[in-house]
Coordinates of C-alpha atoms in Angstrom, one line a residue:
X203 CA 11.9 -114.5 71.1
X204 CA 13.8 -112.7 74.4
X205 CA 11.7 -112.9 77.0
X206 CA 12.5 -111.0 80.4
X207 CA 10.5 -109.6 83.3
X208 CA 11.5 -105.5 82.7
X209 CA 12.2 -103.5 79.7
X210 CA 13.8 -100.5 80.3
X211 CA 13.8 -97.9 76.8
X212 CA 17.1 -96.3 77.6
X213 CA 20.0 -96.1 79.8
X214 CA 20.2 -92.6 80.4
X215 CA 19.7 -90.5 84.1
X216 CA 16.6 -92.1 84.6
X217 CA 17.1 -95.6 83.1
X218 CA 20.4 -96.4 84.9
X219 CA 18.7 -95.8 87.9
X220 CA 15.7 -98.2 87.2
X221 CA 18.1 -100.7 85.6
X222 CA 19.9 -100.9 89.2
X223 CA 17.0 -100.8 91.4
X224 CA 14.9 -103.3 89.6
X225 CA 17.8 -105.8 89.5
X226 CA 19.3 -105.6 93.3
X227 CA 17.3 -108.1 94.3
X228 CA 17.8 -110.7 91.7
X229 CA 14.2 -111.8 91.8
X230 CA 13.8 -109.8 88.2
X231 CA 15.1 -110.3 85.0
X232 CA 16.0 -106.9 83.3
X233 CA 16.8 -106.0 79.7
X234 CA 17.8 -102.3 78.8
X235 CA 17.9 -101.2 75.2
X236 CA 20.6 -98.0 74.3
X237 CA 20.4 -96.3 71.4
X238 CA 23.7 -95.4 71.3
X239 CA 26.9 -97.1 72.5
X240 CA 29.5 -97.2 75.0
X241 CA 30.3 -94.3 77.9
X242 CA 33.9 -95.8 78.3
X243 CA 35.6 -92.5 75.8
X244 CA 38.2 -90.0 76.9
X245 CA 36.6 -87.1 76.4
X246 CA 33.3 -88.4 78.1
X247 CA 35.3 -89.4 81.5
X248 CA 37.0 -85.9 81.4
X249 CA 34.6 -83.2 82.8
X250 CA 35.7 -80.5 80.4
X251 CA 35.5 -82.8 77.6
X252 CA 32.2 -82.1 76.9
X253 CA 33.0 -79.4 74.8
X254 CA 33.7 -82.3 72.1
X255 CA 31.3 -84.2 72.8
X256 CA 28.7 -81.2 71.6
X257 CA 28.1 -82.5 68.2
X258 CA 29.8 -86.0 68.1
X259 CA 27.3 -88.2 66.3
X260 CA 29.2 -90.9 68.0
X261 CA 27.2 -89.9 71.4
X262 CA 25.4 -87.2 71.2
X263 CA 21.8 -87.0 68.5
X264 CA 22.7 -83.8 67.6
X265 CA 19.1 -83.0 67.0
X266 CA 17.7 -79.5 65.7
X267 CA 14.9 -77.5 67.0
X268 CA 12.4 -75.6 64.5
X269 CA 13.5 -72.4 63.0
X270 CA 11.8 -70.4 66.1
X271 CA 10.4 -66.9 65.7
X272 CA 11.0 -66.1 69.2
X273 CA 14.5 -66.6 68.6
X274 CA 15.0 -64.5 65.8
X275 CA 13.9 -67.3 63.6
X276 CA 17.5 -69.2 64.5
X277 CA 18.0 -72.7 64.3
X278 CA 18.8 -74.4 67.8
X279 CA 21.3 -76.9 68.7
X280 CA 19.8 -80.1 70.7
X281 CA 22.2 -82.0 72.1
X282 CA 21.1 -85.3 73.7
X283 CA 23.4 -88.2 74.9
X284 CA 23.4 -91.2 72.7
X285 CA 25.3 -93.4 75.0
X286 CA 25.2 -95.2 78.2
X287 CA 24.2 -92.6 81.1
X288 CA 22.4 -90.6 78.4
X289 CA 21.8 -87.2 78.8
X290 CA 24.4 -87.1 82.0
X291 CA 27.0 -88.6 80.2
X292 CA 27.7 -85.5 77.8
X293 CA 25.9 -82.4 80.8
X294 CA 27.8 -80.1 82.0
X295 CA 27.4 -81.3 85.7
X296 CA 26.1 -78.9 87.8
X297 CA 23.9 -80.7 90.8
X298 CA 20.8 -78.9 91.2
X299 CA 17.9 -80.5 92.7
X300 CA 15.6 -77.5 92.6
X301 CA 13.6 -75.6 94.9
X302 CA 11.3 -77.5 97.8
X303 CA 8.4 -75.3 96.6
X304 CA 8.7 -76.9 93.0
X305 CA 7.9 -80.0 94.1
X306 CA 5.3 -79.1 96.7
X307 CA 3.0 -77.2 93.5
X308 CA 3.5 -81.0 92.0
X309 CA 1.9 -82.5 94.8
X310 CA -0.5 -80.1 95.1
X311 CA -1.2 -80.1 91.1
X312 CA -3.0 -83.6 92.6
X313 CA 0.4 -85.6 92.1
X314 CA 0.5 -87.2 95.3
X315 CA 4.2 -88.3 96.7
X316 CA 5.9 -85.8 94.7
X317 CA 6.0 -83.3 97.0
X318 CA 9.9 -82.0 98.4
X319 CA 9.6 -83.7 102.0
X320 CA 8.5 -87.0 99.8
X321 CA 11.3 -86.6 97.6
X322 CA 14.6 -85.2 100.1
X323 CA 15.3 -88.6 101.6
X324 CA 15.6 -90.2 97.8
X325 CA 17.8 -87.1 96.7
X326 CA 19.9 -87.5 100.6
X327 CA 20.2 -91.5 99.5
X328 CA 21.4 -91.3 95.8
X329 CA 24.2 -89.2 96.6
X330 CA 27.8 -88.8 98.5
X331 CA 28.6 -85.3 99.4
X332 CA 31.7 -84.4 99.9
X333 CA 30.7 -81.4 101.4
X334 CA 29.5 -83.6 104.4
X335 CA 26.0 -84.8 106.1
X336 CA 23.3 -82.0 107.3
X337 CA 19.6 -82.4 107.2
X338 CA 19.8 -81.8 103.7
X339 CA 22.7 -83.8 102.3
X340 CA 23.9 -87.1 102.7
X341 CA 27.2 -89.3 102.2
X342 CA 27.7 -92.6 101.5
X343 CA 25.2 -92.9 97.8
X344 CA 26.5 -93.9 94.5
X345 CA 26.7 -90.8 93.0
X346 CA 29.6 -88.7 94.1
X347 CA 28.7 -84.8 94.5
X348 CA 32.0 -83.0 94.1
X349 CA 32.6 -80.1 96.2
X350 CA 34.9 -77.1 94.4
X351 CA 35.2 -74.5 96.5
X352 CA 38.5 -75.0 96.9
X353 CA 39.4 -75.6 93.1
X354 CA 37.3 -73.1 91.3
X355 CA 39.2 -70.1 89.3
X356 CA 40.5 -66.7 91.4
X357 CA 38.6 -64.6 89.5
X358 CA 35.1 -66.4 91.0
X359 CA 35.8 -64.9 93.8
X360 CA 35.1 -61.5 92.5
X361 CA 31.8 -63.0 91.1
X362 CA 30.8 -64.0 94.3
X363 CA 31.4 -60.3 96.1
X364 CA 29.9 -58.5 93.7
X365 CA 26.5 -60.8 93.7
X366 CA 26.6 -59.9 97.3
X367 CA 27.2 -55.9 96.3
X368 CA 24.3 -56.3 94.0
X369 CA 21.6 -57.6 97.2
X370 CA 22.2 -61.0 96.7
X371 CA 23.4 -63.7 99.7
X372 CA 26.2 -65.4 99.4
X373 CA 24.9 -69.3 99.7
X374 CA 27.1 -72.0 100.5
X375 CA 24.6 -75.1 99.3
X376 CA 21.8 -73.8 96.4
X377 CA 20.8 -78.1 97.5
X378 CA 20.2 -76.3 101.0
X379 CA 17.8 -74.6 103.3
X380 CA 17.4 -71.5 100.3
X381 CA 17.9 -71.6 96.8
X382 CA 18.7 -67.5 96.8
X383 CA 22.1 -66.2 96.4
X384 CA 25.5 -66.5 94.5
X385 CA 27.7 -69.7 95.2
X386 CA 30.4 -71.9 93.9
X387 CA 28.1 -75.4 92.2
X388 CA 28.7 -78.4 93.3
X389 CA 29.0 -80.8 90.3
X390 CA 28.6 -84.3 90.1
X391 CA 32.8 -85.8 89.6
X392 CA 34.4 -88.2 91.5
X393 CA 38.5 -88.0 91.7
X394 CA 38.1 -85.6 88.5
X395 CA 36.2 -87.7 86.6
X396 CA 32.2 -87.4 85.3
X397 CA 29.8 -89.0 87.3
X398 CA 27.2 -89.8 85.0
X399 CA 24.4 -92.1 86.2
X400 CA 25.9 -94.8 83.9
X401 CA 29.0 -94.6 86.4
X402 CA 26.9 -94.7 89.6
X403 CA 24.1 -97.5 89.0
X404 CA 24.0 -98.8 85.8
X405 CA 27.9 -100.2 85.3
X406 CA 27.4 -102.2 88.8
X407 CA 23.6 -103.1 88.0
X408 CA 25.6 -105.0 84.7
X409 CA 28.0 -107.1 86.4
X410 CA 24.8 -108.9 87.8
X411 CA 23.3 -112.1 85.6
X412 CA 20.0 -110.7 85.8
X413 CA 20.8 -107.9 83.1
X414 CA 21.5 -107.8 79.5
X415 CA 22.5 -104.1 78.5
X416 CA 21.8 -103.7 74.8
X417 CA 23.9 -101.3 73.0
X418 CA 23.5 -99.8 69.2
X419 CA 19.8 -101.1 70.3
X420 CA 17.3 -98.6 68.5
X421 CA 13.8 -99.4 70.0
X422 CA 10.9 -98.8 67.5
X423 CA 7.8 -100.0 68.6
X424 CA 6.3 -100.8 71.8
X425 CA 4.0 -103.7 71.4
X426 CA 0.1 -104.1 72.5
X427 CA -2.0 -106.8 73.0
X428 CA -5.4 -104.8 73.1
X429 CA -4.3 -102.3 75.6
X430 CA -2.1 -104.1 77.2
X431 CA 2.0 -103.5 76.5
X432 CA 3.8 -106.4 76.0
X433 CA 7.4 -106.6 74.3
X434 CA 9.4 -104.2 72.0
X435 CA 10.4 -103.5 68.8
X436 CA 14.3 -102.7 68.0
X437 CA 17.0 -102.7 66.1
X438 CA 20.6 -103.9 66.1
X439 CA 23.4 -104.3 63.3
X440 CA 20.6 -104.4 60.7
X441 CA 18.1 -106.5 62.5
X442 CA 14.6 -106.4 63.8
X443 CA 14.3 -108.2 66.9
X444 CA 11.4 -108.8 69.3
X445 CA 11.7 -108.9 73.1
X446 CA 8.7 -109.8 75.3
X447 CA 8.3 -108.2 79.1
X448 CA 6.3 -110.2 81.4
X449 CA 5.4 -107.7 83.9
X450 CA 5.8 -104.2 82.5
X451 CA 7.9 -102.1 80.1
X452 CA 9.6 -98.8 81.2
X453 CA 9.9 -96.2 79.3
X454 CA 13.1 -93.8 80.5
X455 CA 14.4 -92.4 77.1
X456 CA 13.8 -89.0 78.1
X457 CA 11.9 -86.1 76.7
X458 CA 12.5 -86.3 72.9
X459 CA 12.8 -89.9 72.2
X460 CA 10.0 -91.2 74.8
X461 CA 7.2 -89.6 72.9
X462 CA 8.6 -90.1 69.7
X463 CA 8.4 -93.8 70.6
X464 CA 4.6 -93.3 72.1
X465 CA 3.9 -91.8 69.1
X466 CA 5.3 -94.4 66.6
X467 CA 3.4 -97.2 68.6
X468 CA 0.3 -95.4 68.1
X469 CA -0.2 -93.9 71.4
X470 CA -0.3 -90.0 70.8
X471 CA -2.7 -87.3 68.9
X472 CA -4.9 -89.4 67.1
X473 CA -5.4 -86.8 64.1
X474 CA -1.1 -87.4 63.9
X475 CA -1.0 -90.7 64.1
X476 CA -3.6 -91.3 61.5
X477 CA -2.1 -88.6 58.8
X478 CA 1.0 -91.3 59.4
X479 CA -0.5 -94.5 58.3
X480 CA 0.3 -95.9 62.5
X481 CA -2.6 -97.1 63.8
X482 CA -4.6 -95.7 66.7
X483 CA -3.9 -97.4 70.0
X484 CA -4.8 -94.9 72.4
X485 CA -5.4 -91.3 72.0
X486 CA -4.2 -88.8 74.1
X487 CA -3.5 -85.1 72.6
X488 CA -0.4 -84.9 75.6
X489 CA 2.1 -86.8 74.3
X490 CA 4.5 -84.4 73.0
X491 CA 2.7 -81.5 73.6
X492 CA 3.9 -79.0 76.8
X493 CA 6.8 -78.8 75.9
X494 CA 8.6 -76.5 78.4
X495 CA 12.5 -75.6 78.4
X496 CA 15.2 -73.2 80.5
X497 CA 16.7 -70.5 77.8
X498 CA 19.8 -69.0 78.4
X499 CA 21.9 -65.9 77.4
X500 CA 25.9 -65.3 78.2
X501 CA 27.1 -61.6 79.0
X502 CA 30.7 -61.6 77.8
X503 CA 33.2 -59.3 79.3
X504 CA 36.9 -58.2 78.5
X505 CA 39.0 -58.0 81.4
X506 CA 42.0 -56.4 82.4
X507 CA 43.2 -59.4 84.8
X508 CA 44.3 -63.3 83.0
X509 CA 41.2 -65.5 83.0
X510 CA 41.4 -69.3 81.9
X511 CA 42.0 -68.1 78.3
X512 CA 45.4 -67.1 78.8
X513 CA 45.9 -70.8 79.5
X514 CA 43.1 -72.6 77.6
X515 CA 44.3 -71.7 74.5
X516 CA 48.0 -71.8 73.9
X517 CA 49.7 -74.5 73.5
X518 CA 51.6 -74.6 76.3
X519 CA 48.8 -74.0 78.3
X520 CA 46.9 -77.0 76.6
X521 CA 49.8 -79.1 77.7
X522 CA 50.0 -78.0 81.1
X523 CA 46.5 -78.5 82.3
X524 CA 46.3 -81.9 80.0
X525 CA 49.4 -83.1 81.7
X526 CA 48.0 -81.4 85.2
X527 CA 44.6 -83.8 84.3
X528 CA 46.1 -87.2 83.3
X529 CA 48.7 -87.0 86.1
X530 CA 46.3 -85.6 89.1
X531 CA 42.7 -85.7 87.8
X532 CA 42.8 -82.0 89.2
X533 CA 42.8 -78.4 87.4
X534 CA 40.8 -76.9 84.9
X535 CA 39.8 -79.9 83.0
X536 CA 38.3 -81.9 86.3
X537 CA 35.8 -78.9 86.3
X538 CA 32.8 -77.7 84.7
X539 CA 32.8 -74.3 82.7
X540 CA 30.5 -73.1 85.0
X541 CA 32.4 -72.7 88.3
X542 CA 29.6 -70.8 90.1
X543 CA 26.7 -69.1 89.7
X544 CA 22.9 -68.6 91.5
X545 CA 19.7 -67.9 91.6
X546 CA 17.7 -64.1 91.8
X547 CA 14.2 -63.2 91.6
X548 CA 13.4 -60.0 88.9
X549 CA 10.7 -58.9 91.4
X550 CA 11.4 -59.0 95.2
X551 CA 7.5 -59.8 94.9
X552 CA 8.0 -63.3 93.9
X553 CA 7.8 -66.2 96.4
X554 CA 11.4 -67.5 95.1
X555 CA 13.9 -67.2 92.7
X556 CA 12.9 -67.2 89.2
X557 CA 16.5 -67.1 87.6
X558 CA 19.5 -68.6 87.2
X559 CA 23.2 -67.0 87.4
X560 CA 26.1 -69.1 85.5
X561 CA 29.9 -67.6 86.2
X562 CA 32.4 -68.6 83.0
X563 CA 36.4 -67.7 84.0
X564 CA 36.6 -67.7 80.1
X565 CA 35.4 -66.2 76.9
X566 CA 34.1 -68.0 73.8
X567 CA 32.9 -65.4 71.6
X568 CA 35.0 -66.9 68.6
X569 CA 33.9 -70.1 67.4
X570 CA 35.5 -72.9 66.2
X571 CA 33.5 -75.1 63.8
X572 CA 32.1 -78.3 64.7
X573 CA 33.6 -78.0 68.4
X574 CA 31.6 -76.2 71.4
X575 CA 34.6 -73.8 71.9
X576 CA 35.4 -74.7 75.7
X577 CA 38.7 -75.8 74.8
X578 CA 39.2 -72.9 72.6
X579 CA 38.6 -69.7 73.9
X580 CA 39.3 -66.4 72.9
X581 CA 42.8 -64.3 72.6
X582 CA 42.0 -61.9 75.0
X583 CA 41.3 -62.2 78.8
X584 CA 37.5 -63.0 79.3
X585 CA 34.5 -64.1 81.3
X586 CA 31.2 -64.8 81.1
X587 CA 28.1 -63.8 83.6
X588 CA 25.3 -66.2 82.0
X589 CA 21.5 -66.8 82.7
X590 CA 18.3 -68.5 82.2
X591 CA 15.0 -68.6 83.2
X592 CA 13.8 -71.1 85.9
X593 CA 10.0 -71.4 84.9
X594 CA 9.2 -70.1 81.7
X595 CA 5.7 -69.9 80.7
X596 CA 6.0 -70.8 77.3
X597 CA 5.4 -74.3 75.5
X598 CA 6.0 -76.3 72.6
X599 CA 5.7 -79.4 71.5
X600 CA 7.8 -82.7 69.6
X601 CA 5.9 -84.6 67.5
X602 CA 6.9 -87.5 64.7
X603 CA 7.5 -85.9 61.2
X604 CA 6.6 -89.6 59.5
X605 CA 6.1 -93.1 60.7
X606 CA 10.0 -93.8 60.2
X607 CA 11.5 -94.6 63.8
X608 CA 15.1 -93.0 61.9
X609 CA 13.7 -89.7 61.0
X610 CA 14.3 -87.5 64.0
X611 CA 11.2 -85.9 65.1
X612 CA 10.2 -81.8 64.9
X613 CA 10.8 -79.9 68.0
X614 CA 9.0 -76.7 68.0
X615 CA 9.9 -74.7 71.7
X616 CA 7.8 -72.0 71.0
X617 CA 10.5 -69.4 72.8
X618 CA 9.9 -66.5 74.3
X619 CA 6.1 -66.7 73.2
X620 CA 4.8 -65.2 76.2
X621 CA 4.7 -61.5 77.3
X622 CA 5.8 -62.5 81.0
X623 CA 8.9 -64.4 79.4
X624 CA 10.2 -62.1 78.0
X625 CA 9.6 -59.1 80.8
X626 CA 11.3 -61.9 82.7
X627 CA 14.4 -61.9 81.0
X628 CA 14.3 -58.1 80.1
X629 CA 14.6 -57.6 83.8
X630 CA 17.2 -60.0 84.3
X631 CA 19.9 -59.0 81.5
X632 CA 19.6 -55.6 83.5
X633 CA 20.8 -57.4 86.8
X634 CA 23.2 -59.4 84.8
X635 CA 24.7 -56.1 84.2
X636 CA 24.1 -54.8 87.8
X637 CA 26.2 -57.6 88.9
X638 CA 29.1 -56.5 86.6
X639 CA 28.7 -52.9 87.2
X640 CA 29.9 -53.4 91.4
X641 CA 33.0 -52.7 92.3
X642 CA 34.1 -56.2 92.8
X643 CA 33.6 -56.4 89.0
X644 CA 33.6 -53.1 87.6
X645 CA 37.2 -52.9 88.5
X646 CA 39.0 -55.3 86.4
X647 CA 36.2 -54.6 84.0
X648 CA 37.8 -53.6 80.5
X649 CA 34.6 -53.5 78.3
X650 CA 31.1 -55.0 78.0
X651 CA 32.2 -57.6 74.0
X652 CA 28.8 -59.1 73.9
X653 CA 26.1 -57.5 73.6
X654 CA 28.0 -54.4 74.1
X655 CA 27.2 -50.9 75.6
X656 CA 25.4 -50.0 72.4
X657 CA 22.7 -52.1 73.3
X658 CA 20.8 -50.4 75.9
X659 CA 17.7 -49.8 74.6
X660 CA 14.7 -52.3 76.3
X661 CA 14.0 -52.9 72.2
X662 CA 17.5 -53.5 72.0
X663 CA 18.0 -55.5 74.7
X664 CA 14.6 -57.7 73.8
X665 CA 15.9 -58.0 70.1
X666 CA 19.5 -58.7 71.7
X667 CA 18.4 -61.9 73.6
X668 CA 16.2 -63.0 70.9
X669 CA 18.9 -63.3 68.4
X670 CA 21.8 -64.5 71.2
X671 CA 19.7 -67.0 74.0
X672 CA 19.2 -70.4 73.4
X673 CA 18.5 -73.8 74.6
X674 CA 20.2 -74.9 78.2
X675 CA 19.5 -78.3 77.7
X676 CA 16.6 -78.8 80.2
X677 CA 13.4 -79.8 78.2
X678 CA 10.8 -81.7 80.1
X679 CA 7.1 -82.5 80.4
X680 CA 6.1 -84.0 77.0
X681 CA 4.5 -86.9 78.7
X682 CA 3.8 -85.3 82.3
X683 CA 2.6 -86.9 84.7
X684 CA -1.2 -85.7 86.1
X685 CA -4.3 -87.2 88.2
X686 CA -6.3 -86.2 85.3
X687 CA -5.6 -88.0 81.6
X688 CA -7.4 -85.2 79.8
X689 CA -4.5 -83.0 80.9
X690 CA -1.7 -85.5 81.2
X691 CA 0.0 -88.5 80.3
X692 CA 1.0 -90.6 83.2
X693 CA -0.7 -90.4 87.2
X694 CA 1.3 -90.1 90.2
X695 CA 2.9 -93.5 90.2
X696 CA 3.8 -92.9 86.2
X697 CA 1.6 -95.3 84.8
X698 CA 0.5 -94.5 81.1
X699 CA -3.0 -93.4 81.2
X700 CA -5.4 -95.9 79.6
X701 CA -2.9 -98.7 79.0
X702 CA -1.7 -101.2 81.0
X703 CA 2.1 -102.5 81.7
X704 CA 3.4 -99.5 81.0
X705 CA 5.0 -97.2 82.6
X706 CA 7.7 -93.8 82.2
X707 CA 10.3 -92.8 84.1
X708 CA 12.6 -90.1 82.6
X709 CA 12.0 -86.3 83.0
X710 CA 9.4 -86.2 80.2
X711 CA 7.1 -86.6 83.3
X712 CA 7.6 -83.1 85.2
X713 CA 4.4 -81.5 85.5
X714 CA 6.3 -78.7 85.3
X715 CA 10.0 -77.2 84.8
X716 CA 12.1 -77.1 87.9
X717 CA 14.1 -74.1 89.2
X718 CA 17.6 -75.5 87.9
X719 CA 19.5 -77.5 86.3
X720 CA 17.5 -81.2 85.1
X721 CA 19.7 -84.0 85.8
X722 CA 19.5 -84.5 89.6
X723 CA 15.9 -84.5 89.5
X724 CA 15.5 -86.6 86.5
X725 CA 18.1 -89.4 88.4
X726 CA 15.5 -88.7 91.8
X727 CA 12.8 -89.5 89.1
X728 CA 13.9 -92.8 87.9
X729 CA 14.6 -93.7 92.0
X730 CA 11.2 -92.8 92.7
X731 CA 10.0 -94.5 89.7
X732 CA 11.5 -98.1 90.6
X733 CA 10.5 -97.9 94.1
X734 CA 6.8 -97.9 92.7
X735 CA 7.6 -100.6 90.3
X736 CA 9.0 -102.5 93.0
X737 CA 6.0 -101.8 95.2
X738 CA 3.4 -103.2 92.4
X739 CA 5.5 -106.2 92.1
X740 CA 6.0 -107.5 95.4

């Protein structure tokens, strides 16, 4: 039987990060078990190529939500990174950390050291901004933070002026002093390749002796000793095989499969686990439940000016910008498809910005099958003015369908099943359109494609983003972390409530959603999380 000091459940934003910091020293031995396989592919180096990475069982789960009735009873696609670097290997790379006042209702939820001034000088230390040192930023990290100002499309320009024509500021950092505004993202790429956490702490955490990385390495059961956790459960090529962990096991597989695996080793919803056949080792109704996730709807646009379609999608074009990649790393494909984008609030009322604003240079409202259709777009000149919410109010839950650690487990989001959500993101199509209807915009402006001027209506418009809004790939808080284990799963320093040596570390833990996009804070999450370890095992 494998025997090692650390366990760490998978290798994704979190889990590279704990994988690095709990090996640096060489005092610990380290074993980290991937699901999936290696990051080292094409089309996961290339920024752009996560449009085929979307669906590619080779990396990516591929899971399915629940037919949801807040969606118009559709089917949503889940895609989750099945490789090393997880989740962050297959994003599409915007670096948000989220607002200062997220963090501060943490801390004051009873989660002490998760407020924003505990938190800015781990973000400031993870990364390298090439936008340059301030009191908010930092150079020097491992993880490279791109800055493309300079590189994004022509036509974001026009984005940008007519945010500002609509009320809103033009912001130079959304990582800054204020969240409001329109601005270009910063993404994180370094020399026109992904950054994924695997890149930036887990590939030099495995050139040290203390670490054996595990790939094709399913884990399926964490093991107790009364209470206490003490080795894992997995599978590779065909084979069970048992690994022991002297001084704690770390869960870091993120917000589907970390409560899945609770669940499977009998720590969950009693009632479940029992209708199962898994036996009962500690109850707790949390694990999988709260489910909360960003949704978001595109606004697609003819224009009368050449977007990226003209030279996405012929041939030619194809060859030029591939040829422009592999010689210079620069150009379309060193980008994400969002260039720029924001954050508004639907009621000056509100404290801060309850909304995000995504800007696409290109159209995709043909599909191709089996291919998110980045790479394809459509014949005609085309944009996209996207949103989603930044704190719904709705929750769901994931919870095992059987006792088999292969069966993938049901995800129910529960959309739009609040009246504020969706007088939320009424009010925020409208601005959506505000934006487009300034001059900056209006003026190479052919038509509204999607959802079209026919849809005005507020029933229209609800019924509109019903049918069209989906997932943004940001689900958290199935096992979040609270001072109180009636209402949570882990306490401030992510312990498991009611068990000992155990411990998660992945985004499953937000108390609550932030205001932006997940990965930065769920890579802050697992350097908070190994600092903690590291301060219990001194």
């Amino acid at each position: 039987m494998q025997s090692y000091d650390f366990i760490i459940v998978g290798s994704g934003s979190a889990g590279s990060v704990v994988a690095e910091r709990l090996s640096a020293s060489g005092r610990f031995s380290v074993l980290v078990l991937e699901a999936g396989g290696t990051d080292r592919r094409f089309y996961v180096q290339m920024p752009l190529g996560y449009g085929k990475t979307f669906f590619d069982p080779a990396v990516n789960w591929n899971y399915k939500a629940e037919p949801d009735p807040g969606l118009a009873g559709n089917v949503d696609h889940w895609p989750r990174g099945k490789l090393l670097g997880g989740s962050s290997s297959i994003n599409a790379m915007v670096w948000i950390r989220g607002s200062a006042e997220d963090y501060d209702a943490w801390a004051a939820a009873g989660n002490s050291g998760w407020g924003y001034a505990d938190l800015l000088p781990l973000f400031k230390v993870i990364e390298d901004n090439e936008a340059g040192a301030d009191e908010w930023r930092s150079v020097g990290g491992p993880l490279h933070v791109t800055d493309c100002s300079r590189s994004v499309h022509p036509l974001t320009a026009r984005y940008l002026k007519a945010g500002q024509e609509a009320g809103l500021p033009l912001n130079p950092d959304f990582n800054g002093a204020s969240q409001e505004g329109v601005g270009v993202y910063q993404i994180s790429t370094r020399n026109g390749r992904r950054m994924s956490a695997a890149r930036a702490f887990l590939r030099p955490a495995m050139k040290r002796k203390n670490v054996r990385v595990e790939t094709q390495a399913l884990a399926t059961k964490i093991l107790f000793e009364g209470s206490r956790a003490v080795g894992v459960e997995y599978i590779r090529n065909g084979r069970t095989i048992t690994a022991r962990a002297g001084r704690e096991i770390v869960l870091c597989a993120g917000s589907i499969n970390t409560p899945q695996l609770l669940q499977l080793s009998g720590v969950g919803p009693a009632d479940l686990l029992r209708s199962l056949g898994i036996p009962v080792v500690h109850d707790n109704g949390n694990v999988g439940a709260n489910l909360q996730d960003h949704l978001g709807i595109n606004y697609t646009f003819k224009g009368k000016v050449p977007t990226l379609n003209q030279l996405l999608r012929p041939w030619w074009g194809k060859l030029y910008v591939g040829m422009q990649y592999l010689l210079s790393r620069s150009g379309p494909l060193s980008l994400s498809m969002n260039n720029a984008g924001g954050f508004f609030r639907t009621d000056p009322q509100l404290a801060r910005p309850n909304m995000q604003l995504y800007f696409q240079a290109f159209s995709t409202v043909i599909p191709k099958n089996g291919e998110r259709p980045i790479l394809t777009p459509d014949p005609w000149p085309g944009f996209s003015i996207g949103l989603s919410n930044c704190r719904p109010t709705s929750r769901g839950s994931i919870m095992i369908r059987s006792n088999n650690p292969l069966d993938y487990p049901k995800i129910v989001p529960n959309a739009y099943s609040t009246e504020q959500d969706v007088a939320e993101m009424l009010a925020a199509v409208k601005f959506v359109r505000r934006i487009a209807s300034m001059p900056a915009m209006a003026e190479i402006i052919e038509e509204e494609v999607l959802p079209g001027p026919s849809i005005a209506s507020d029933e229209d418009l609800i019924q509109d983003f019903r049918k069209r809004s989906g997932t943004v790939y940001h689900p958290v808080s199935t096992c979040r972390m609270g001072p109180d284990p009636s209402g949570s799963v882990v306490d401030p320093r992510l312990k498991v409530h009611g068990l000992a040596g155990l411990r998660i570390v992945d985004a499953s833990i937000f108390p609550d959603n932030i205001s932006g996009n997940t990965n930065a804070p769920a890579i802050m999450t697992g350097a908070k999380g190994a600092a903690m370890i590291l301060e219990d095992h001194k």
